[in-house]
mmCIF file of C-alpha atoms in Angstrom:
data_model
loop_
_atom_site.group_PDB
_atom_site.id
_atom_site.type_symbol
_atom_site.label_atom_id
_atom_site.label_comp_id
_atom_site.label_asym_id
_atom_site.label_seq_id
_atom_site.Cartn_x
_atom_site.Cartn_y
_atom_site.Cartn_z
ATOM 1 C CA MET A 12 -0.021 -0.004 0.021
ATOM 2 C CA PRO A 13 1.494 3.358 -0.975
ATOM 3 C CA GLN A 14 2.342 5.766 1.817
ATOM 4 C CA LYS A 15 -0.176 8.574 2.247
ATOM 5 C CA LYS A 16 1.224 12.011 1.518
ATOM 6 C CA LYS A 17 1.126 14.421 4.391
ATOM 7 C CA GLY A 18 -0.782 17.554 3.711
ATOM 8 C CA GLY A 19 0.773 20.932 3.174
ATOM 9 C CA ARG A 20 -0.833 22.168 6.396
ATOM 10 C CA ARG A 21 0.930 19.581 8.576
ATOM 11 C CA THR A 22 4.282 20.517 7.148
ATOM 12 C CA GLY A 23 3.374 24.156 7.367
ATOM 13 C CA ARG A 24 2.565 23.684 11.058
ATOM 14 C CA ARG A 25 5.891 22.041 11.601
ATOM 15 C CA ARG A 26 7.751 24.897 9.934
ATOM 16 C CA ALA A 27 5.703 27.403 11.942
ATOM 17 C CA PHE A 28 6.578 25.495 15.105
ATOM 18 C CA GLU A 29 10.270 25.642 14.286
ATOM 19 C CA VAL A 30 10.187 29.379 13.638
ATOM 20 C CA LEU A 31 8.121 30.140 16.733
ATOM 21 C CA TYR A 32 10.322 27.901 18.908
ATOM 22 C CA GLY A 33 13.349 29.758 17.617
ATOM 23 C CA LEU A 34 11.671 33.046 18.679
ATOM 24 C CA THR A 35 11.563 31.791 22.279
ATOM 25 C CA PHE A 36 15.337 31.945 22.333
ATOM 26 C CA ALA A 37 15.805 35.124 20.216
ATOM 27 C CA PRO A 38 12.818 37.379 20.699
ATOM 28 C CA VAL A 39 12.305 40.049 18.073
ATOM 29 C CA GLU A 40 10.755 43.498 18.135
ATOM 30 C CA THR A 41 9.021 43.916 14.811
ATOM 31 C CA MET A 42 7.050 41.870 12.268
ATOM 32 C CA ASP A 43 9.887 42.556 9.755
ATOM 33 C CA ASP A 44 12.212 40.749 12.146
ATOM 34 C CA VAL A 45 9.779 37.839 12.391
ATOM 35 C CA ARG A 46 9.570 37.712 8.541
ATOM 36 C CA ARG A 47 13.371 37.651 8.259
ATOM 37 C CA LEU A 48 13.658 34.743 10.665
ATOM 38 C CA PHE A 49 10.843 32.948 8.819
ATOM 39 C CA LYS A 50 12.627 33.315 5.480
ATOM 40 C CA MET A 51 15.873 31.996 7.072
ATOM 41 C CA THR A 52 14.090 28.828 8.203
ATOM 42 C CA PRO A 53 14.208 26.499 5.216
ATOM 43 C CA GLU A 54 11.670 23.880 4.294
ATOM 44 C CA ARG A 55 13.028 20.423 4.652
ATOM 45 C CA ASN A 56 13.615 18.276 1.613
ATOM 46 C CA GLU A 57 11.383 15.473 2.909
ATOM 47 C CA GLU A 58 8.543 17.978 3.199
ATOM 48 C CA LEU A 59 8.987 19.063 -0.422
ATOM 49 C CA GLU A 60 9.044 15.418 -1.569
ATOM 50 C CA GLN A 61 5.892 14.539 0.348
ATOM 51 C CA ASN A 62 3.855 17.487 -0.847
ATOM 52 C CA PRO A 63 5.593 19.233 -3.760
ATOM 53 C CA ASP A 64 2.582 21.356 -4.779
ATOM 54 C CA GLY A 65 1.403 22.433 -1.334
ATOM 55 C CA ASN A 66 1.181 25.977 -0.044
ATOM 56 C CA ARG A 67 3.135 25.261 3.143
ATOM 57 C CA SER A 68 4.977 28.536 3.201
ATOM 58 C CA GLU A 69 1.843 30.657 2.981
ATOM 59 C CA PHE A 70 0.011 28.694 5.678
ATOM 60 C CA ALA A 71 3.164 28.557 7.854
ATOM 61 C CA TRP A 72 3.603 32.340 7.568
ATOM 62 C CA THR A 73 -0.073 32.903 8.481
ATOM 63 C CA LEU A 74 0.460 30.851 11.645
ATOM 64 C CA VAL A 75 3.753 32.511 12.596
ATOM 65 C CA SER A 76 2.537 36.026 12.045
ATOM 66 C CA GLY A 77 -0.775 35.287 13.742
ATOM 67 C CA VAL A 78 0.788 33.691 16.831
ATOM 68 C CA TRP A 79 3.395 36.485 17.067
ATOM 69 C CA SER A 80 0.715 39.200 16.815
ATOM 70 C CA ASN A 81 -1.551 37.549 19.359
ATOM 71 C CA THR A 82 0.959 36.084 21.833
ATOM 72 C CA GLU A 83 -0.309 38.176 24.774
ATOM 73 C CA SER A 84 -3.939 37.105 24.477
ATOM 74 C CA ILE A 85 -2.907 33.535 23.644
ATOM 75 C CA ASP A 86 -0.734 33.382 26.773
ATOM 76 C CA GLU A 87 -3.680 34.727 28.862
ATOM 77 C CA THR A 88 -5.696 31.737 27.581
ATOM 78 C CA VAL A 89 -2.836 29.331 28.397
ATOM 79 C CA THR A 90 -2.669 30.760 31.912
ATOM 80 C CA LYS A 91 -6.380 30.517 32.388
ATOM 81 C CA PHE A 92 -6.667 26.895 31.317
ATOM 82 C CA SER A 93 -3.383 25.433 32.567
ATOM 83 C CA GLN A 94 -4.373 25.254 36.187
ATOM 84 C CA HIS A 95 -1.585 26.590 38.373
ATOM 85 C CA TRP A 96 1.057 26.667 35.655
ATOM 86 C CA LYS A 97 2.606 30.102 35.023
ATOM 87 C CA ILE A 98 3.819 30.743 31.485
ATOM 88 C CA LYS A 99 7.459 30.938 32.680
ATOM 89 C CA ARG A 100 7.169 27.424 34.118
ATOM 90 C CA ILE A 101 5.922 25.741 30.867
ATOM 91 C CA ALA A 102 8.707 24.250 28.792
ATOM 92 C CA ARG A 103 9.370 26.141 25.518
ATOM 93 C CA VAL A 104 8.435 23.203 23.333
ATOM 94 C CA GLU A 105 5.010 22.764 25.005
ATOM 95 C CA LEU A 106 4.382 26.560 25.156
ATOM 96 C CA THR A 107 5.180 26.950 21.493
ATOM 97 C CA ILE A 108 2.847 24.042 20.567
ATOM 98 C CA LEU A 109 0.046 25.491 22.744
ATOM 99 C CA ARG A 110 0.415 28.895 21.244
ATOM 100 C CA LEU A 111 0.259 27.478 17.750
ATOM 101 C CA ALA A 112 -2.811 25.318 18.442
ATOM 102 C CA LEU A 113 -4.599 28.079 20.379
ATOM 103 C CA TYR A 114 -4.069 30.529 17.537
ATOM 104 C CA GLU A 115 -5.688 28.011 15.161
ATOM 105 C CA MET A 116 -8.562 27.224 17.578
ATOM 106 C CA LEU A 117 -9.304 30.871 18.312
ATOM 107 C CA HIS A 118 -8.454 32.666 15.071
ATOM 108 C CA VAL A 119 -8.461 30.368 12.046
ATOM 109 C CA ASP A 120 -11.981 29.723 10.696
ATOM 110 C CA ASP A 121 -11.320 26.681 8.508
ATOM 111 C CA VAL A 122 -9.562 24.478 11.075
ATOM 112 C CA PRO A 123 -11.864 22.397 13.190
ATOM 113 C CA LEU A 124 -11.054 22.291 16.916
ATOM 114 C CA LYS A 125 -10.317 18.565 16.817
ATOM 115 C CA VAL A 126 -7.890 18.994 13.947
ATOM 116 C CA ALA A 127 -5.994 21.747 15.817
ATOM 117 C CA ILE A 128 -5.816 19.470 18.907
ATOM 118 C CA ASN A 129 -4.727 16.431 16.944
ATOM 119 C CA GLU A 130 -2.031 18.352 15.105
ATOM 120 C CA ALA A 131 -0.756 19.769 18.351
ATOM 121 C CA ILE A 132 -0.542 16.271 19.847
ATOM 122 C CA GLU A 133 1.417 15.107 16.787
ATOM 123 C CA LEU A 134 3.866 17.972 17.261
ATOM 124 C CA ALA A 135 4.184 17.058 20.956
ATOM 125 C CA LYS A 136 4.954 13.449 20.088
ATOM 126 C CA ARG A 137 7.594 14.593 17.673
ATOM 127 C CA PHE A 138 9.253 17.410 19.610
ATOM 128 C CA GLY A 139 8.174 16.995 23.268
ATOM 129 C CA ASP A 140 8.884 14.506 26.038
ATOM 130 C CA ASP A 141 6.746 11.601 27.160
ATOM 131 C CA ASN A 142 4.382 13.857 29.120
ATOM 132 C CA SER A 143 4.014 16.640 26.565
ATOM 133 C CA LYS A 144 1.099 15.244 24.693
ATOM 134 C CA ASN A 145 -0.966 14.682 27.820
ATOM 135 C CA PHE A 146 -0.287 18.158 29.175
ATOM 136 C CA ILE A 147 -1.069 19.782 25.831
ATOM 137 C CA ASN A 148 -4.205 17.671 25.261
ATOM 138 C CA GLY A 149 -5.532 18.576 28.690
ATOM 139 C CA ILE A 150 -5.295 22.272 28.152
ATOM 140 C CA LEU A 151 -6.532 22.199 24.613
ATOM 141 C CA ASP A 152 -9.464 19.918 25.430
ATOM 142 C CA ALA A 153 -10.535 22.346 28.209
ATOM 143 C CA VAL A 154 -10.273 25.263 25.782
ATOM 144 C CA ALA A 155 -12.322 23.393 23.174
ATOM 145 C CA LYS A 156 -15.065 22.689 25.741
ATOM 146 C CA ALA A 157 -15.105 26.366 26.705
ATOM 147 C CA ILE A 158 -15.428 27.333 23.040
ATOM 148 C CA GLU A 159 -18.198 24.806 22.398
ATOM 149 C CA ASN A 160 -20.071 26.033 25.539
ATOM 150 C CA GLY A 161 -19.768 29.648 24.473
ATOM 151 C CA GLU A 162 -17.595 30.530 27.501
ATOM 152 C CA LEU A 163 -14.716 31.630 25.247
ATOM 153 C CA ARG A 164 -14.985 33.886 22.256
ATOM 154 C CA VAL A 165 -13.369 32.865 19.037
ATOM 155 C CA ARG A 166 -12.470 34.336 15.659
#
C-alpha cells in the first residue's frame, strides 16, 4: 500500500513551530524581524518530496505572524486553562505548541477544533517529552469545551 502524503498544512505547522520555537530563544521587536527569521528557516527536503505542490509557506507564515501578533492574548488563555502553571514554568516546546494550536482554535476559521488539537498532539509526540502530549491535550481539550459552551470567544 503506498504511503499517504502528508498535507501541506501539517508541514506548514511544523515549519511554523520551528520558527516560533526559535523566537523563544531570540525574541524580536518587529514583524519585519519575524519575517526575516521565517525566511531564514528553510523547508526540509522530505517535506517538499511529500507535498511538492502544497502551500506550506503561505500557511506557515499565516500561523507564525498570527501567533506572534496575538501572543499576549494567547498566553492569557494558556494561563487561564493550565491550572496553576505560570507561563514561565511551561517548557518552551510545550508553550510553542500550545500557542500554535490556540491560535488556530481561536483565530483560524477553517480549522476544526479537533484538527487543531490532533495536530498539536502530533507535534508534541515529535518534539516533546513523554508527558508533553498529555499536558497539551488537557489544556486544549478544556479550551475546546469552553469554546463549544460559548464561554470563550473565538475568531
